[in-house]
Coordinates of N, CA and C in Angstrom, one line a residue:
M1 N -64.7 -94.7 43.3 CA -66.0 -94.9 43.8 C -66.0 -95.8 45.0
K2 N -65.2 -96.9 45.0 CA -65.1 -97.8 46.1 C -64.6 -97.1 47.3
H3 N -63.6 -96.3 47.2 CA -63.0 -95.5 48.3 C -64.0 -94.6 48.9
L4 N -64.8 -93.9 48.1 CA -65.8 -93.0 48.6 C -66.8 -93.8 49.4
G5 N -67.2 -95.0 49.0 CA -68.1 -95.8 49.8 C -67.6 -96.2 51.2
K6 N -66.3 -96.5 51.3 CA -65.7 -96.8 52.6 C -65.6 -95.6 53.4
T7 N -65.3 -94.5 52.9 CA -65.2 -93.2 53.6 C -66.6 -92.8 54.1
A8 N -67.6 -92.9 53.3 CA -69.0 -92.6 53.7 C -69.4 -93.6 54.8
S9 N -69.1 -94.8 54.7 CA -69.6 -95.8 55.8 C -68.8 -95.5 57.1
L10 N -67.5 -95.2 57.0 CA -66.8 -94.9 58.2 C -67.3 -93.6 58.9
L11 N -67.7 -92.6 58.1 CA -68.3 -91.4 58.6 C -69.6 -91.7 59.2
L12 N -70.4 -92.5 58.6 CA -71.7 -92.9 59.2 C -71.6 -93.6 60.5
V13 N -70.7 -94.6 60.6 CA -70.4 -95.3 61.8 C -69.9 -94.4 62.9
S14 N -69.0 -93.4 62.6 CA -68.5 -92.5 63.5 C -69.6 -91.6 64.1
C15 N -70.5 -91.1 63.2 CA -71.6 -90.3 63.6 C -72.5 -91.1 64.5
F16 N -72.8 -92.3 64.2 CA -73.7 -93.2 65.0 C -73.1 -93.3 66.4
L17 N -71.8 -93.6 66.5 CA -71.2 -93.8 67.8 C -71.2 -92.5 68.6
M18 N -70.9 -91.4 68.0 CA -71.0 -90.1 68.7 C -72.3 -89.8 69.3
I19 N -73.4 -90.0 68.4 CA -74.7 -89.7 68.9 C -75.1 -90.7 70.0
S20 N -74.8 -92.0 69.8 CA -75.3 -92.9 70.8 C -74.5 -92.7 72.2
M21 N -73.3 -92.3 72.1 CA -72.6 -92.0 73.4 C -73.0 -90.8 74.1
S22 N -73.5 -89.8 73.3 CA -73.9 -88.6 73.9 C -75.4 -88.5 74.3
A23 N -76.2 -89.5 73.9 CA -77.6 -89.6 74.1 C -77.9 -89.8 75.6
T24 N -78.9 -89.1 76.1 CA -79.3 -89.3 77.5 C -79.9 -90.7 77.7
S25 N -79.6 -91.4 78.7 CA -80.1 -92.7 79.0 C -81.6 -92.6 79.3
V26 N -82.3 -93.6 78.7 CA -83.7 -93.7 79.1 C -84.0 -94.7 80.2
W27 N -82.9 -95.3 80.7 CA -83.1 -96.3 81.7 C -83.4 -95.6 83.0
A28 N -84.2 -96.3 83.8 CA -84.6 -95.8 85.1 C -83.4 -95.7 86.0
H29 N -83.4 -94.7 86.9 CA -82.4 -94.5 87.9 C -82.9 -94.0 89.2
S30 N -82.1 -94.1 90.2 CA -82.4 -93.5 91.5 C -81.6 -92.2 91.6
T31 N -82.1 -91.3 92.3 CA -81.5 -90.0 92.4 C -80.7 -89.7 93.6
G32 N -80.7 -90.6 94.6 CA -79.9 -90.4 95.8 C -80.8 -89.8 96.9
D33 N -82.0 -89.3 96.6 CA -82.9 -88.7 97.6 C -83.8 -89.8 98.1
G34 N -83.6 -91.0 97.8 CA -84.5 -92.1 98.3 C -85.6 -92.4 97.4
S35 N -85.8 -91.7 96.3 CA -86.9 -91.9 95.4 C -86.7 -93.3 94.7
P36 N -87.8 -93.9 94.4 CA -87.7 -95.2 93.6 C -87.2 -94.9 92.2
P37 N -86.8 -96.0 91.5 CA -86.3 -95.8 90.2 C -87.3 -95.1 89.3
H38 N -86.9 -94.2 88.4 CA -87.8 -93.5 87.5 C -86.9 -92.9 86.4
S39 N -87.5 -92.4 85.4 CA -86.7 -91.8 84.3 C -87.5 -90.7 83.7
V40 N -87.0 -89.5 83.8 CA -87.7 -88.3 83.2 C -87.3 -88.1 81.8
R41 N -88.2 -87.4 81.0 CA -88.0 -87.1 79.6 C -87.9 -85.6 79.5
G42 N -87.7 -85.2 78.2 CA -87.4 -83.8 78.0 C -88.6 -83.0 77.4
V43 N -88.3 -81.9 76.7 CA -89.3 -81.1 76.1 C -89.0 -81.0 74.6
S44 N -90.0 -80.5 73.9 CA -89.8 -80.2 72.5 C -90.6 -79.0 72.1
C45 N -90.1 -78.2 71.2 CA -90.8 -77.1 70.7 C -91.2 -77.4 69.2
E46 N -92.5 -77.3 69.0 CA -93.0 -77.7 67.7 C -94.0 -76.7 67.1
Y47 N -93.9 -76.5 65.8 CA -94.8 -75.6 65.1 C -96.1 -76.4 64.7
L48 N -97.3 -75.8 65.0 CA -98.5 -76.4 64.7 C -99.1 -75.7 63.4
P49 N -99.0 -76.4 62.3 CA -99.5 -75.8 61.0 C -100.9 -75.5 61.0
I50 N -101.8 -76.1 61.8 CA -103.2 -75.9 61.7 C -103.5 -74.4 62.1
N51 N -102.9 -74.0 63.2 CA -103.2 -72.6 63.7 C -102.0 -71.7 63.7
G52 N -100.9 -72.2 63.2 CA -99.7 -71.4 63.1 C -99.0 -71.1 64.5
Q53 N -99.4 -71.8 65.5 CA -98.8 -71.6 66.8 C -97.6 -72.5 67.0
V54 N -96.7 -72.1 68.0 CA -95.6 -72.9 68.4 C -96.0 -73.4 69.8
V55 N -95.8 -74.7 70.1 CA -96.2 -75.3 71.4 C -94.9 -75.9 72.0
V56 N -94.8 -75.7 73.3 CA -93.7 -76.5 74.0 C -94.4 -77.7 74.6
K57 N -93.9 -78.9 74.3 CA -94.5 -80.1 74.8 C -93.6 -80.7 75.9
A58 N -94.2 -80.9 77.0 CA -93.5 -81.6 78.1 C -93.9 -83.1 78.1
F59 N -93.0 -84.0 78.2 CA -93.3 -85.4 78.1 C -93.2 -86.0 79.5
P60 N -94.1 -86.8 79.9 CA -94.1 -87.4 81.3 C -93.0 -88.4 81.4
P61 N -92.6 -88.8 82.6 CA -91.5 -89.8 82.8 C -91.8 -91.1 82.0
N62 N -90.6 -91.6 81.5 CA -90.7 -92.9 80.8 C -91.0 -94.1 81.7
H63 N -90.6 -93.9 83.0 CA -90.7 -95.1 83.9 C -90.9 -94.5 85.3
A64 N -91.7 -95.2 86.1 CA -91.8 -94.9 87.5 C -92.2 -96.2 88.2
T65 N -91.8 -96.3 89.5 CA -92.1 -97.5 90.2 C -92.6 -97.1 91.6
A66 N -93.2 -98.1 92.3 CA -93.7 -97.9 93.6 C -92.5 -98.0 94.6
W67 N -92.7 -97.4 95.8 CA -91.7 -97.4 96.8 C -91.6 -98.8 97.3
S68 N -90.4 -99.1 97.8 CA -90.1 -100.3 98.5 C -91.0 -100.5 99.7
G69 N -91.6 -101.6 99.8 CA -92.6 -101.8 100.9 C -94.0 -101.6 100.5
F70 N -94.2 -101.1 99.3 CA -95.6 -100.9 98.8 C -95.6 -101.8 97.5
S71 N -96.7 -102.6 97.4 CA -96.8 -103.4 96.2 C -97.2 -102.6 95.0
D72 N -98.1 -101.6 95.2 CA -98.5 -100.7 94.2 C -98.7 -99.3 94.7
D73 N -98.8 -98.3 93.8 CA -99.0 -96.9 94.2 C -99.6 -96.2 93.0
V74 N -99.9 -94.9 93.3 CA -100.3 -94.0 92.3 C -99.2 -92.9 92.3
V75 N -98.7 -92.6 91.1 CA -97.7 -91.6 91.0 C -98.3 -90.4 90.2
Y76 N -98.0 -89.2 90.7 CA -98.5 -88.0 90.0 C -97.4 -87.2 89.4
W77 N -97.7 -86.6 88.2 CA -96.7 -85.8 87.5 C -97.2 -84.4 87.2
T78 N -96.3 -83.4 87.5 CA -96.6 -82.0 87.2 C -95.4 -81.4 86.5
P79 N -95.5 -81.0 85.3 CA -94.4 -80.3 84.6 C -94.5 -78.8 85.0
I80 N -93.4 -78.3 85.5 CA -93.3 -76.9 85.9 C -92.5 -76.2 84.8
L81 N -93.1 -75.3 84.0 CA -92.4 -74.6 82.9 C -91.5 -73.5 83.4
Y82 N -90.3 -73.5 82.9 CA -89.3 -72.5 83.1 C -88.8 -71.8 81.8
R83 N -88.6 -70.5 81.9 CA -88.1 -69.8 80.7 C -86.8 -69.1 81.1
W84 N -85.8 -69.2 80.1 CA -84.5 -68.6 80.3 C -84.6 -67.1 80.2
D85 N -84.1 -66.3 81.2 CA -84.2 -64.9 81.1 C -82.8 -64.2 80.8
G86 N -81.9 -65.0 80.3 CA -80.6 -64.5 79.9 C -79.5 -64.8 80.9
S87 N -79.9 -65.1 82.1 CA -78.9 -65.5 83.1 C -79.3 -66.7 83.9
D88 N -80.6 -67.0 83.9 CA -81.1 -68.1 84.7 C -82.5 -68.5 84.2
Y89 N -82.9 -69.7 84.6 CA -84.3 -70.1 84.3 C -85.2 -69.6 85.4
V90 N -86.3 -69.0 84.9 CA -87.3 -68.4 85.8 C -88.6 -69.2 85.7
E91 N -89.3 -69.5 86.8 CA -90.6 -70.2 86.7 C -91.6 -69.4 85.8
W92 N -92.2 -70.0 84.8 CA -93.1 -69.4 83.9 C -94.5 -69.8 84.2
F93 N -94.7 -71.1 84.4 CA -96.1 -71.6 84.7 C -96.0 -72.9 85.6
H94 N -96.8 -72.9 86.6 CA -96.9 -74.0 87.5 C -98.3 -74.3 87.8
S95 N -98.8 -75.4 87.4 CA -100.2 -75.8 87.6 C -100.4 -76.2 89.1
P96 N -101.4 -75.7 89.7 CA -101.6 -76.0 91.1 C -102.0 -77.5 91.4
N97 N -102.4 -78.2 90.3 CA -102.8 -79.6 90.4 C -101.9 -80.4 89.5
A98 N -101.8 -81.7 89.9 CA -101.0 -82.6 89.0 C -101.7 -82.7 87.7
I99 N -100.9 -82.8 86.6 CA -101.3 -82.9 85.3 C -101.7 -84.3 84.9
A100 N -101.0 -85.3 85.5 CA -101.2 -86.7 85.1 C -101.0 -87.6 86.3
Y101 N -101.4 -88.8 86.2 CA -101.2 -89.8 87.2 C -101.0 -91.2 86.5
A102 N -100.3 -92.1 87.2 CA -100.1 -93.4 86.6 C -100.2 -94.4 87.8
Y103 N -100.7 -95.6 87.5 CA -100.7 -96.7 88.5 C -99.4 -97.5 88.3
V104 N -98.7 -97.7 89.3 CA -97.4 -98.4 89.2 C -97.3 -99.5 90.3
H105 N -96.4 -100.4 90.0 CA -96.0 -101.4 91.0 C -94.5 -101.4 91.1
Q106 N -93.9 -102.5 91.7 CA -92.5 -102.5 92.0 C -91.6 -102.5 90.7
T107 N -92.1 -102.9 89.6 CA -91.3 -102.9 88.4 C -91.7 -101.9 87.3
G108 N -92.7 -101.1 87.6 CA -93.1 -100.1 86.6 C -94.6 -99.9 86.5
F109 N -95.0 -99.4 85.3 CA -96.4 -99.1 85.1 C -97.3 -100.4 85.0
Y110 N -98.5 -100.3 85.5 CA -99.5 -101.4 85.3 C -99.8 -101.4 83.8
Q111 N -99.9 -102.6 83.3 CA -100.2 -102.8 81.8 C -101.6 -103.1 81.6
G112 N -102.4 -103.4 82.6 CA -103.8 -103.8 82.4 C -104.7 -102.6 82.1
I113 N -105.7 -102.4 82.9 CA -106.7 -101.3 82.7 C -106.0 -100.0 83.0
N114 N -106.2 -99.0 82.2 CA -105.5 -97.7 82.4 C -104.0 -97.7 82.5
P115 N -103.3 -98.3 81.5 CA -101.9 -98.3 81.6 C -101.3 -96.9 81.3
G116 N -100.0 -96.7 81.7 CA -99.3 -95.5 81.4 C -99.9 -94.3 82.1
W117 N -99.5 -93.1 81.6 CA -99.9 -91.8 82.2 C -101.3 -91.5 81.8
R118 N -102.1 -91.0 82.7 CA -103.5 -90.6 82.5 C -103.7 -89.2 82.8
H119 N -104.5 -88.5 82.0 CA -104.7 -87.0 82.3 C -105.6 -86.9 83.5
S120 N -105.2 -86.0 84.4 CA -105.9 -85.9 85.7 C -107.3 -85.5 85.7
T121 N -107.8 -84.8 84.7 CA -109.2 -84.4 84.6 C -110.0 -85.2 83.7
I122 N -109.5 -85.6 82.5 CA -110.3 -86.3 81.6 C -110.0 -87.8 81.6
H123 N -108.9 -88.2 82.3 CA -108.6 -89.6 82.5 C -108.2 -90.4 81.3
G124 N -108.0 -89.7 80.1 CA -107.5 -90.4 78.9 C -106.0 -90.5 79.0
Q125 N -105.4 -91.3 78.1 CA -104.0 -91.4 78.1 C -103.3 -90.1 77.7
L126 N -102.2 -89.8 78.4 CA -101.5 -88.6 78.2 C -100.1 -88.9 77.6
Q127 N -99.9 -88.4 76.4 CA -98.6 -88.6 75.7 C -97.6 -87.4 76.0
F128 N -98.2 -86.2 76.2 CA -97.4 -85.0 76.5 C -98.4 -84.0 77.1
H129 N -97.8 -83.0 77.7 CA -98.6 -81.8 78.2 C -98.1 -80.6 77.4
P130 N -99.0 -79.9 76.6 CA -98.7 -78.8 75.8 C -98.7 -77.4 76.6
F131 N -97.8 -76.6 76.3 CA -97.9 -75.2 76.8 C -98.0 -74.3 75.6
Y132 N -99.1 -73.5 75.5 CA -99.4 -72.7 74.4 C -99.2 -71.2 74.7
N133 N -99.3 -70.4 73.6 CA -99.3 -68.9 73.7 C -98.1 -68.4 74.5
L134 N -96.9 -68.9 74.2 CA -95.7 -68.5 74.9 C -95.0 -67.5 74.0
P135 N -94.3 -66.5 74.7 CA -93.4 -65.6 73.9 C -92.2 -66.3 73.5
S136 N -91.5 -65.8 72.5 CA -90.2 -66.4 72.1 C -89.3 -66.5 73.2
G137 N -88.5 -67.6 73.2 CA -87.6 -67.8 74.3 C -87.1 -69.3 74.4
T138 N -86.3 -69.6 75.4 CA -85.8 -70.9 75.6 C -86.5 -71.4 76.9
Y139 N -87.1 -72.7 76.7 CA -87.9 -73.2 77.8 C -87.4 -74.6 78.2
T140 N -87.6 -75.0 79.5 CA -87.4 -76.3 80.0 C -88.4 -76.6 81.0
V141 N -88.4 -77.8 81.6 CA -89.4 -78.2 82.5 C -88.7 -78.8 83.8
L142 N -89.2 -78.4 84.9 CA -88.8 -79.1 86.2 C -89.9 -80.1 86.5
N143 N -89.6 -81.3 86.5 CA -90.6 -82.4 86.7 C -90.8 -82.6 88.2
L144 N -92.1 -82.5 88.6 CA -92.5 -82.8 90.0 C -93.2 -84.1 89.9
I145 N -92.6 -85.1 90.6 CA -93.1 -86.5 90.7 C -93.5 -86.7 92.2
Q146 N -94.8 -87.1 92.4 CA -95.3 -87.3 93.7 C -95.8 -88.8 93.9
W147 N -95.5 -89.4 95.0 CA -96.0 -90.8 95.3 C -97.1 -90.6 96.3
H148 N -98.2 -91.2 96.0 CA -99.4 -91.1 96.8 C -99.2 -91.8 98.2
Q149 N -98.7 -93.0 98.2 CA -98.7 -93.8 99.4 C -98.0 -93.1 100.6
N150 N -96.9 -92.4 100.3 CA -96.1 -91.8 101.4 C -96.0 -90.3 101.2
G151 N -96.6 -89.7 100.2 CA -96.5 -88.3 100.0 C -95.2 -87.7 99.6
H152 N -94.2 -88.5 99.3 CA -92.9 -88.1 98.9 C -93.0 -87.3 97.5
E153 N -92.3 -86.2 97.5 CA -92.1 -85.3 96.3 C -90.7 -85.3 95.8
H154 N -90.5 -85.4 94.5 CA -89.2 -85.4 93.9 C -89.2 -84.5 92.7
Y155 N -88.2 -83.6 92.7 CA -88.1 -82.6 91.6 C -86.9 -83.0 90.7
E156 N -87.0 -83.0 89.4 CA -85.9 -83.3 88.5 C -86.1 -82.5 87.2
W157 N -85.0 -81.9 86.8 CA -85.0 -81.1 85.6 C -85.0 -82.0 84.4
A158 N -85.7 -81.6 83.3 CA -85.7 -82.3 82.0 C -84.3 -82.3 81.5
P159 N -83.9 -83.3 80.7 CA -82.5 -83.4 80.3 C -82.2 -82.4 79.1
N160 N -83.2 -81.6 78.7 CA -82.9 -80.6 77.6 C -83.8 -79.4 77.7
A161 N -83.6 -78.5 76.8 CA -84.4 -77.3 76.7 C -84.7 -77.1 75.2
C162 N -85.7 -76.2 74.9 CA -85.9 -76.0 73.5 C -86.3 -74.5 73.3
T163 N -86.1 -74.0 72.1 CA -86.3 -72.6 71.8 C -87.4 -72.3 70.8
I164 N -88.2 -71.4 71.1 CA -89.3 -71.0 70.1 C -89.1 -69.5 69.7

């Protein structure tokens, strides 16, 4: 029994190390295109038991900051949904307007009034953007991040895809 306990704990530690080393970093980074530090998140496919639908959820960036030279800014986020067609990802849905906005400064999101991401039309906090009524397939998101002060646009793929 004692030997089984050591084996199990070694297996558990090994699994933890493998998962933590392969996990995508949530720390902010610059992309080389001059964009301020930011950190995009992925997508998830979830079953909704209430209505029996499957939804693809796109999550807004974890972190965004103002451009150097600006003390604060407004950042806009639009998730562009892509579907795998067997050989490449093809654009499936692109909203003509930003889905969300956030007030940021040099170190990240404002924490006072209206912290984090806000829905562009109802102005409530936004945890994710759902895509409904989708056919079976594999989906990912191309994140469009726009900075208001200078109009810069940055596109970055989600770090994952999901299948419904």
